[in-house]
mmCIF file of C-alpha atoms in Angstrom:
data_model
loop_
_atom_site.group_PDB
_atom_site.id
_atom_site.type_symbol
_atom_site.label_atom_id
_atom_site.label_comp_id
_atom_site.label_asym_id
_atom_site.label_seq_id
_atom_site.Cartn_x
_atom_site.Cartn_y
_atom_site.Cartn_z
ATOM 1 C CA MET A 1 8.700 1.190 -60.900
ATOM 2 C CA LEU A 2 11.335 -0.091 -58.609
ATOM 3 C CA LEU A 3 11.144 2.860 -56.351
ATOM 4 C CA SER A 4 7.317 2.793 -56.262
ATOM 5 C CA GLY A 5 7.470 -0.923 -55.349
ATOM 6 C CA LEU A 6 9.800 -0.254 -52.537
ATOM 7 C CA LEU A 7 7.675 2.445 -51.035
ATOM 8 C CA LEU A 8 4.703 0.185 -51.146
ATOM 9 C CA VAL A 9 6.585 -2.606 -49.324
ATOM 10 C CA LEU A 10 7.816 -0.161 -46.608
ATOM 11 C CA PHE A 11 4.277 1.241 -46.100
ATOM 12 C CA ALA A 12 2.890 -2.296 -45.752
ATOM 13 C CA ALA A 13 5.640 -3.104 -43.128
ATOM 14 C CA VAL A 14 4.598 0.008 -41.121
ATOM 15 C CA VAL A 15 0.861 -1.036 -41.141
ATOM 16 C CA ILE A 16 1.656 -4.508 -39.906
ATOM 17 C CA ALA A 17 3.943 -3.372 -37.237
ATOM 18 C CA ASP A 18 1.588 -0.756 -35.801
ATOM 19 C CA PRO A 19 0.649 -1.877 -32.362
ATOM 20 C CA THR A 20 -2.984 -2.469 -31.121
ATOM 21 C CA VAL A 21 -3.815 -0.544 -27.983
ATOM 22 C CA HIS A 22 -6.858 -2.143 -26.356
ATOM 23 C CA PHE A 23 -6.851 0.138 -23.291
ATOM 24 C CA ARG A 24 -4.705 3.036 -22.065
ATOM 25 C CA GLU A 25 -5.305 5.270 -18.974
ATOM 26 C CA ASP A 26 -2.762 7.850 -17.789
ATOM 27 C CA PHE A 27 -5.258 10.187 -15.735
ATOM 28 C CA LEU A 28 -3.952 13.256 -17.551
ATOM 29 C CA ASP A 29 -7.370 15.046 -17.936
ATOM 30 C CA GLY A 30 -8.121 15.888 -14.266
ATOM 31 C CA ASP A 31 -11.498 14.629 -12.790
ATOM 32 C CA ALA A 32 -12.640 13.354 -16.260
ATOM 33 C CA TRP A 33 -11.393 9.953 -15.131
ATOM 34 C CA GLU A 34 -14.456 9.556 -12.863
ATOM 35 C CA SER A 35 -16.604 9.278 -16.140
ATOM 36 C CA ARG A 36 -14.536 6.328 -17.325
ATOM 37 C CA TRP A 37 -14.187 4.375 -14.264
ATOM 38 C CA VAL A 38 -17.071 2.737 -12.278
ATOM 39 C CA GLU A 39 -17.039 2.101 -8.562
ATOM 40 C CA SER A 40 -18.784 -1.085 -7.474
ATOM 41 C CA THR A 41 -21.728 -0.754 -5.005
ATOM 42 C CA HIS A 42 -21.790 -4.478 -4.093
ATOM 43 C CA LYS A 43 -20.619 -3.500 -0.672
ATOM 44 C CA SER A 44 -21.296 -0.274 0.968
ATOM 45 C CA ASP A 45 -18.021 -0.121 2.728
ATOM 46 C CA TYR A 46 -15.712 -0.286 -0.254
ATOM 47 C CA GLY A 47 -13.032 2.308 -0.093
ATOM 48 C CA LYS A 48 -12.865 5.491 -2.254
ATOM 49 C CA PHE A 49 -10.213 6.395 -4.666
ATOM 50 C CA LYS A 50 -8.828 9.959 -5.253
ATOM 51 C CA LEU A 51 -6.727 11.700 -7.959
ATOM 52 C CA THR A 52 -3.394 12.622 -6.763
ATOM 53 C CA ALA A 53 0.366 12.500 -7.418
ATOM 54 C CA GLY A 54 1.191 11.656 -3.799
ATOM 55 C CA LYS A 55 3.488 13.160 -1.289
ATOM 56 C CA PHE A 56 6.346 12.803 -3.718
ATOM 57 C CA TYR A 57 6.603 12.648 -7.402
ATOM 58 C CA GLY A 58 8.756 13.151 -10.483
ATOM 59 C CA ASP A 59 6.096 15.396 -12.294
ATOM 60 C CA ALA A 60 3.132 17.040 -10.416
ATOM 61 C CA GLU A 61 0.764 16.354 -13.364
ATOM 62 C CA LYS A 62 2.204 13.258 -15.081
ATOM 63 C CA ASP A 63 2.412 11.264 -12.038
ATOM 64 C CA LYS A 64 -1.122 11.617 -11.004
ATOM 65 C CA GLY A 65 -3.105 8.466 -10.508
ATOM 66 C CA VAL A 66 -5.817 7.007 -8.400
ATOM 67 C CA GLN A 67 -4.892 6.530 -4.841
ATOM 68 C CA THR A 68 -6.645 4.348 -2.144
ATOM 69 C CA SER A 69 -7.813 6.886 0.443
ATOM 70 C CA GLN A 70 -9.122 4.916 3.433
ATOM 71 C CA ASP A 71 -7.456 2.504 5.611
ATOM 72 C CA ALA A 72 -8.545 -1.047 6.245
ATOM 73 C CA ARG A 73 -10.709 -1.029 3.287
ATOM 74 C CA PHE A 74 -11.184 -3.322 0.136
ATOM 75 C CA TYR A 75 -11.395 -1.427 -3.109
ATOM 76 C CA ALA A 76 -13.282 -2.220 -6.428
ATOM 77 C CA ILE A 77 -13.269 0.081 -9.316
ATOM 78 C CA SER A 78 -13.299 -0.788 -12.917
ATOM 79 C CA SER A 79 -13.080 0.679 -16.478
ATOM 80 C CA SER A 80 -14.445 -0.914 -19.643
ATOM 81 C CA PHE A 81 -12.913 -1.382 -23.148
ATOM 82 C CA GLU A 82 -14.038 -2.929 -26.413
ATOM 83 C CA PRO A 83 -14.036 -6.801 -26.362
ATOM 84 C CA PHE A 84 -11.250 -8.465 -28.205
ATOM 85 C CA SER A 85 -9.509 -11.726 -28.736
ATOM 86 C CA ASN A 86 -5.813 -12.277 -28.321
ATOM 87 C CA GLU A 87 -5.978 -15.749 -30.169
ATOM 88 C CA GLY A 88 -2.563 -16.020 -31.999
ATOM 89 C CA LYS A 89 -1.355 -12.820 -30.661
ATOM 90 C CA THR A 90 0.627 -11.539 -27.764
ATOM 91 C CA LEU A 91 -1.025 -9.810 -24.837
ATOM 92 C CA VAL A 92 0.739 -7.235 -22.671
ATOM 93 C CA ILE A 93 -0.844 -5.766 -19.463
ATOM 94 C CA GLN A 94 1.247 -3.024 -17.760
ATOM 95 C CA PHE A 95 0.773 -0.577 -15.056
ATOM 96 C CA THR A 96 2.635 1.419 -12.336
ATOM 97 C CA VAL A 97 2.009 1.022 -8.515
ATOM 98 C CA LYS A 98 3.582 3.302 -5.671
ATOM 99 C CA HIS A 99 3.043 2.263 -2.099
ATOM 100 C CA GLU A 100 4.154 5.632 -0.479
ATOM 101 C CA GLN A 101 2.657 4.586 2.895
ATOM 102 C CA LYS A 102 5.257 1.996 3.611
ATOM 103 C CA ILE A 103 2.581 -0.871 3.162
ATOM 104 C CA ASP A 104 2.942 -4.013 5.189
ATOM 105 C CA CYS A 105 -0.147 -5.879 3.840
ATOM 106 C CA GLY A 106 -2.343 -5.340 0.905
ATOM 107 C CA GLY A 107 -2.821 -6.148 -2.774
ATOM 108 C CA GLY A 108 -1.747 -3.851 -5.728
ATOM 109 C CA TYR A 109 -3.071 -6.210 -8.478
ATOM 110 C CA VAL A 110 -5.578 -5.637 -11.380
ATOM 111 C CA LYS A 111 -7.867 -8.070 -12.926
ATOM 112 C CA ILE A 112 -9.029 -8.592 -16.518
ATOM 113 C CA PHE A 113 -12.774 -9.542 -16.472
ATOM 114 C CA PRO A 114 -15.204 -10.886 -19.120
ATOM 115 C CA ALA A 115 -17.050 -8.425 -21.196
ATOM 116 C CA ASP A 116 -20.328 -9.176 -19.578
ATOM 117 C CA LEU A 117 -19.176 -7.902 -16.150
ATOM 118 C CA ASN A 118 -21.756 -5.824 -14.172
ATOM 119 C CA GLN A 119 -19.364 -3.240 -12.991
ATOM 120 C CA LYS A 120 -21.669 -1.933 -10.268
ATOM 121 C CA GLU A 121 -21.798 -5.463 -8.819
ATOM 122 C CA MET A 122 -18.151 -6.329 -9.095
ATOM 123 C CA HIS A 123 -16.694 -7.920 -6.040
ATOM 124 C CA GLY A 124 -13.857 -10.304 -4.980
ATOM 125 C CA ASP A 125 -15.652 -13.426 -6.269
ATOM 126 C CA SER A 126 -16.455 -12.063 -9.669
ATOM 127 C CA GLN A 127 -15.299 -14.300 -12.438
ATOM 128 C CA TYR A 128 -12.078 -13.012 -14.215
ATOM 129 C CA TYR A 129 -9.587 -14.084 -16.685
ATOM 130 C CA ILE A 130 -6.218 -12.694 -15.425
ATOM 131 C CA MET A 131 -5.085 -11.358 -12.169
ATOM 132 C CA PHE A 132 -1.720 -9.599 -12.081
ATOM 133 C CA GLY A 133 0.339 -7.299 -9.848
ATOM 134 C CA PRO A 134 2.145 -7.156 -6.619
ATOM 135 C CA ASP A 135 0.268 -8.875 -3.681
ATOM 136 C CA ILE A 136 2.347 -7.727 -0.350
ATOM 137 C CA CYS A 137 2.206 -9.046 3.040
ATOM 138 C CA GLY A 138 5.552 -8.208 4.899
ATOM 139 C CA TYR A 139 7.710 -5.226 4.107
ATOM 140 C CA SER A 140 10.652 -7.033 2.325
ATOM 141 C CA THR A 141 13.404 -6.314 -0.209
ATOM 142 C CA LYS A 142 11.113 -6.928 -3.283
ATOM 143 C CA LYS A 143 9.858 -4.117 -5.355
ATOM 144 C CA ASP A 144 7.244 -3.042 -2.752
ATOM 145 C CA ASP A 145 9.165 0.137 -1.366
ATOM 146 C CA GLU A 146 7.627 3.650 -1.396
ATOM 147 C CA LEU A 147 8.713 4.456 -5.053
ATOM 148 C CA THR A 148 6.634 3.946 -8.184
ATOM 149 C CA HIS A 149 7.471 0.734 -9.932
ATOM 150 C CA LEU A 150 6.374 -0.569 -13.440
ATOM 151 C CA TYR A 151 4.687 -3.978 -13.701
ATOM 152 C CA THR A 152 4.548 -5.904 -17.035
ATOM 153 C CA LEU A 153 2.819 -9.276 -17.755
ATOM 154 C CA ILE A 154 3.473 -10.680 -21.355
ATOM 155 C CA LEU A 155 1.456 -13.555 -22.536
ATOM 156 C CA ARG A 156 2.668 -15.073 -25.859
ATOM 157 C CA PRO A 157 0.803 -17.310 -28.529
ATOM 158 C CA ASP A 158 3.187 -20.177 -27.766
ATOM 159 C CA GLN A 159 1.779 -20.408 -24.290
ATOM 160 C CA THR A 160 4.789 -18.942 -22.522
ATOM 161 C CA TYR A 161 4.718 -15.792 -20.291
ATOM 162 C CA GLU A 162 7.157 -13.248 -19.042
ATOM 163 C CA VAL A 163 6.883 -10.846 -15.969
ATOM 164 C CA LYS A 164 8.947 -7.668 -15.903
ATOM 165 C CA ILE A 165 9.386 -5.205 -13.037
ATOM 166 C CA ASP A 166 10.761 -1.692 -14.162
ATOM 167 C CA ASN A 167 11.304 -3.079 -17.637
ATOM 168 C CA GLU A 168 13.525 -5.827 -16.344
ATOM 169 C CA LYS A 169 12.582 -9.564 -16.725
ATOM 170 C CA VAL A 170 12.157 -11.166 -13.297
ATOM 171 C CA GLU A 171 10.068 -14.256 -14.215
ATOM 172 C CA SER A 172 9.156 -16.479 -17.211
ATOM 173 C CA GLY A 173 8.020 -19.907 -17.894
ATOM 174 C CA SER A 174 5.196 -21.880 -19.402
ATOM 175 C CA LEU A 175 1.549 -21.190 -18.775
ATOM 176 C CA GLU A 176 0.478 -24.904 -18.823
ATOM 177 C CA GLU A 177 3.356 -25.985 -16.618
ATOM 178 C CA ASP A 178 3.016 -23.279 -14.015
ATOM 179 C CA TRP A 179 -0.701 -23.003 -13.814
ATOM 180 C CA ASP A 180 -3.687 -25.420 -13.844
ATOM 181 C CA PHE A 181 -5.862 -24.793 -17.021
ATOM 182 C CA LEU A 182 -7.294 -28.214 -17.761
ATOM 183 C CA PRO A 183 -9.847 -29.836 -15.559
ATOM 184 C CA PRO A 184 -8.484 -32.424 -13.196
ATOM 185 C CA LYS A 185 -8.353 -36.129 -14.162
ATOM 186 C CA LYS A 186 -10.497 -37.093 -11.189
ATOM 187 C CA ILE A 187 -13.188 -35.257 -9.373
ATOM 188 C CA LYS A 188 -15.386 -36.014 -6.285
ATOM 189 C CA ASP A 189 -18.344 -38.560 -6.778
ATOM 190 C CA PRO A 190 -21.375 -36.133 -7.069
ATOM 191 C CA SER A 191 -23.430 -39.194 -6.037
ATOM 192 C CA ALA A 192 -21.616 -40.220 -2.889
ATOM 193 C CA LYS A 193 -23.311 -39.557 0.509
ATOM 194 C CA LYS A 194 -21.957 -38.975 4.001
ATOM 195 C CA PRO A 195 -22.414 -41.988 6.267
ATOM 196 C CA GLU A 196 -24.838 -41.218 9.285
ATOM 197 C CA ASP A 197 -22.090 -41.839 11.784
ATOM 198 C CA TRP A 198 -19.440 -39.694 10.082
ATOM 199 C CA ASP A 199 -17.915 -37.060 12.369
ATOM 200 C CA ASP A 200 -16.959 -33.973 10.566
ATOM 201 C CA LYS A 201 -14.585 -32.805 13.305
ATOM 202 C CA ALA A 202 -11.353 -33.959 12.224
ATOM 203 C CA LYS A 203 -9.802 -31.213 14.442
ATOM 204 C CA ILE A 204 -11.162 -29.238 17.327
ATOM 205 C CA ASP A 205 -10.048 -26.017 18.961
ATOM 206 C CA ASP A 206 -7.381 -26.425 21.317
ATOM 207 C CA PRO A 207 -8.807 -25.619 24.794
ATOM 208 C CA ALA A 208 -5.340 -24.697 26.244
ATOM 209 C CA ASP A 209 -4.564 -22.271 23.452
ATOM 210 C CA THR A 210 -4.415 -18.573 24.211
ATOM 211 C CA LYS A 211 -4.550 -15.513 22.013
ATOM 212 C CA PRO A 212 -1.111 -14.131 21.020
ATOM 213 C CA GLU A 213 -0.347 -10.758 22.693
ATOM 214 C CA ASP A 214 0.252 -9.204 19.229
ATOM 215 C CA TRP A 215 -3.085 -10.660 17.718
ATOM 216 C CA ASP A 216 -4.936 -7.372 17.985
ATOM 217 C CA LYS A 217 -3.492 -4.579 16.009
ATOM 218 C CA PRO A 218 -5.761 -1.627 16.104
ATOM 219 C CA GLU A 219 -5.198 1.565 14.183
ATOM 220 C CA ASN A 220 -4.248 3.584 17.261
ATOM 221 C CA VAL A 221 -2.807 2.530 20.614
ATOM 222 C CA PRO A 222 -2.182 4.335 23.926
ATOM 223 C CA ASP A 223 1.028 6.322 23.892
ATOM 224 C CA PRO A 224 3.425 4.273 25.951
ATOM 225 C CA GLU A 225 5.540 7.350 26.847
ATOM 226 C CA ALA A 226 2.675 9.460 28.076
ATOM 227 C CA LYS A 227 2.563 10.247 31.907
ATOM 228 C CA LYS A 228 -0.358 11.287 34.039
ATOM 229 C CA PRO A 229 -0.175 14.931 34.919
ATOM 230 C CA GLU A 230 0.684 15.561 38.594
ATOM 231 C CA ASP A 231 -2.389 17.776 39.144
ATOM 232 C CA TRP A 232 -4.718 15.073 37.890
ATOM 233 C CA ASP A 233 -7.563 14.479 40.173
ATOM 234 C CA GLU A 234 -9.424 11.176 39.517
ATOM 235 C CA ASP A 235 -12.393 12.356 41.680
ATOM 236 C CA MET A 236 -12.813 15.403 39.612
ATOM 237 C CA ASP A 237 -11.363 14.336 36.144
ATOM 238 C CA GLY A 238 -12.107 10.704 36.186
ATOM 239 C CA GLU A 239 -9.877 7.744 35.273
ATOM 240 C CA TRP A 240 -6.805 9.057 33.549
ATOM 241 C CA GLU A 241 -6.021 7.419 30.140
ATOM 242 C CA PRO A 242 -3.111 8.093 28.021
ATOM 243 C CA PRO A 243 -3.599 9.647 24.579
ATOM 244 C CA MET A 244 -3.739 7.594 21.530
ATOM 245 C CA ILE A 245 -1.050 7.450 18.877
ATOM 246 C CA PRO A 246 -0.962 5.664 15.566
ATOM 247 C CA ASN A 247 -0.078 2.018 16.009
ATOM 248 C CA PRO A 248 3.317 1.198 14.355
ATOM 249 C CA GLU A 249 2.133 -2.376 13.962
ATOM 250 C CA TYR A 250 -1.087 -1.469 12.103
ATOM 251 C CA LYS A 251 -0.697 -2.950 8.706
ATOM 252 C CA VAL A 252 -3.726 -2.147 6.448
ATOM 253 C CA LYS A 253 -2.845 1.370 5.358
ATOM 254 C CA SER A 254 -4.156 3.288 2.343
ATOM 255 C CA GLY A 255 -2.159 5.388 0.153
ATOM 256 C CA THR A 256 -1.420 3.165 -2.907
ATOM 257 C CA ILE A 257 -1.345 4.839 -6.259
ATOM 258 C CA PHE A 258 -2.225 3.181 -9.520
ATOM 259 C CA ASP A 259 -1.242 4.833 -12.956
ATOM 260 C CA ASN A 260 -0.152 4.359 -16.494
ATOM 261 C CA PHE A 261 -2.623 1.352 -17.367
ATOM 262 C CA LEU A 262 -1.902 -0.086 -20.827
ATOM 263 C CA ILE A 263 -3.241 -3.318 -22.537
ATOM 264 C CA THR A 264 -1.661 -3.944 -25.959
ATOM 265 C CA ASP A 265 -0.377 -6.702 -28.219
ATOM 266 C CA ASP A 266 3.156 -5.257 -28.797
ATOM 267 C CA GLU A 267 6.005 -6.005 -26.222
ATOM 268 C CA LYS A 268 8.163 -3.264 -27.654
ATOM 269 C CA PHE A 269 5.502 -0.624 -27.692
ATOM 270 C CA ALA A 270 4.840 -1.343 -23.911
ATOM 271 C CA GLU A 271 8.451 -1.156 -23.127
ATOM 272 C CA GLU A 272 8.646 2.337 -24.879
ATOM 273 C CA VAL A 273 5.474 3.559 -23.065
ATOM 274 C CA GLY A 274 7.179 2.523 -19.848
ATOM 275 C CA LYS A 275 10.284 4.532 -20.612
ATOM 276 C CA GLU A 276 8.215 7.574 -21.703
ATOM 277 C CA THR A 277 6.157 7.531 -18.443
ATOM 278 C CA TRP A 278 7.801 5.794 -15.403
ATOM 279 C CA GLY A 279 11.259 5.921 -17.042
ATOM 280 C CA VAL A 280 11.038 9.702 -17.173
ATOM 281 C CA THR A 281 9.768 10.616 -13.688
ATOM 282 C CA LYS A 282 11.425 7.846 -11.619
ATOM 283 C CA GLY A 283 14.667 9.730 -11.238
ATOM 284 C CA PRO A 284 13.090 13.119 -10.072
ATOM 285 C CA GLU A 285 10.529 11.161 -7.804
ATOM 286 C CA LYS A 286 13.493 9.452 -6.029
ATOM 287 C CA LYS A 287 15.351 12.736 -5.558
ATOM 288 C CA MET A 288 12.232 14.385 -3.989
ATOM 289 C CA ARG A 289 11.690 11.419 -1.622
ATOM 290 C CA GLU A 290 15.306 11.512 -0.495
ATOM 291 C CA LYS A 291 15.134 15.175 0.107
ATOM 292 C CA GLN A 292 11.911 14.599 2.230
ATOM 293 C CA GLU A 293 13.612 11.835 4.089
ATOM 294 C CA GLU A 294 16.479 14.145 4.965
ATOM 295 C CA GLU A 295 14.081 16.735 6.127
ATOM 296 C CA GLU A 296 12.288 14.141 8.322
ATOM 297 C CA ARG A 297 15.496 12.967 9.794
ATOM 298 C CA LYS A 298 16.543 16.461 10.819
ATOM 299 C CA GLN A 299 13.053 17.124 12.335
ATOM 300 C CA ARG A 300 13.314 13.890 14.184
ATOM 301 C CA GLU A 301 16.658 14.784 15.634
ATOM 302 C CA GLU A 302 15.576 18.245 16.655
ATOM 303 C CA GLU A 303 12.422 16.810 18.266
ATOM 304 C CA GLU A 304 14.602 14.203 20.106
ATOM 305 C CA LYS A 305 16.943 16.998 21.230
ATOM 306 C CA LYS A 306 14.058 19.243 22.460
ATOM 307 C CA LYS A 307 12.677 16.366 24.364
ATOM 308 C CA LYS A 308 16.075 15.563 25.996
ATOM 309 C CA ASP A 309 16.484 19.290 26.842
ATOM 310 C CA GLU A 310 13.078 19.386 28.487
ATOM 311 C CA GLU A 311 13.663 16.279 30.454
ATOM 312 C CA LYS A 312 17.038 17.793 31.701
ATOM 313 C CA GLU A 313 15.381 21.017 32.778
ATOM 314 C CA GLU A 314 12.666 19.012 34.611
ATOM 315 C CA GLU A 315 15.510 17.053 36.354
ATOM 316 C CA GLU A 316 17.123 20.299 37.390
ATOM 317 C CA ASP A 317 13.920 21.774 38.581
ATOM 318 C CA ASP A 318 13.325 18.812 40.696
ATOM 319 C CA ASP A 319 16.873 19.049 42.241
ATOM 320 C CA ASP A 320 16.332 22.731 42.978
ATOM 321 C CA ASP A 321 13.066 21.993 44.693
ATOM 322 C CA ASP A 322 14.741 19.215 46.802
ATOM 323 C CA THR A 323 17.533 21.719 47.695
ATOM 324 C CA GLY A 324 14.967 24.329 48.738
ATOM 325 C CA ASP A 325 13.031 21.757 51.027
ATOM 326 C CA ASP A 326 16.475 21.059 52.860
ATOM 327 C CA ASP A 327 17.067 24.664 53.469
ATOM 328 C CA ASP A 328 13.620 25.120 55.007
ATOM 329 C CA GLU A 329 14.242 22.294 57.410
ATOM 330 C CA VAL A 330 17.592 23.724 58.488
ATOM 331 C CA GLU A 331 16.127 27.123 59.244
ATOM 332 C CA GLU A 332 13.175 25.554 61.241
ATOM 333 C CA THR A 333 15.548 23.617 63.225
ATOM 334 C CA THR A 334 17.863 26.457 64.025
ATOM 335 C CA GLU A 335 14.895 28.655 65.198
ATOM 336 C CA THR A 336 13.723 25.913 67.474
ATOM 337 C CA ASP A 337 17.137 25.168 69.030
ATOM 338 C CA ILE A 338 18.007 28.703 69.920
ATOM 339 C CA PRO A 339 16.680 29.561 73.453
ATOM 340 C CA GLU A 340 14.737 32.862 73.976
ATOM 341 C CA LYS A 341 16.527 35.654 75.854
ATOM 342 C CA ASP A 342 14.247 35.366 78.907
ATOM 343 C CA GLU A 343 15.253 31.771 79.396
ATOM 344 C CA LEU A 344 18.958 32.635 79.764
#
């Protein structure tokens, strides 16, 4: 009887500790993800996602996620799960993001919406419960480099929260103290009316202000190193324009990859999932990226050397041409100065 009772207690403990997974998406079944995710049609110019592991990865299959594929676009895609309540329970939201395009400005966040969301009409102003993830503007020392990083938000029943990056705590606090959940004590008088002589223009445009030189940052700009060909004929060929190259200051770049989505009620389970996914592939991914960077460095050095050699050859050719012109002048002068035999 004692042994049987012990087994019963252990079994009960296992059942109680079993985590609840409300949503999980690892994109491991190829294009089948498209049947689970809905692209919003609220705006016709939303960007498209594609399934890929990117230019570098730790595992060609396990690291596949959905990637933004078009520059200067907003993206709106969603996947549904069964409605649930986290009252009295912990809520954990976790996913990975990789900005392999050296992002300067863009959002890598996700939102948790109400169950009645019209997914086809989802847009930036749609009501949501939670928004979480890296929102980047400016390439800094934070976890917004080109490698994959794991982002975790933990909301606890005692109204506290914790944020983890790569399974390490980076922020924590009180929800009620750090965010405004209650309505404000005072609101604007809805019956108040604007006086007839009220001037709404508290400020006006500065007539002396000018647009900053770096205000316009198009995707492509004229190549500053390009030179007009010597044989260019504007009458025949038209006005010469330098070729366009990618603008190094262009900020809104696509290429972000989302993967390993998880919504659960168990902190430890989320941590283990992070170790089994991102934790396993992060090392090989970094090595692959470092190898690519070394190859890119060597290629740049070879191109720079080739360019310098070509410039040196051009300078030598110009010097040879100048020397040849001088010889012609000497020969002509010599022939002119020597008198003919009949004149002696």
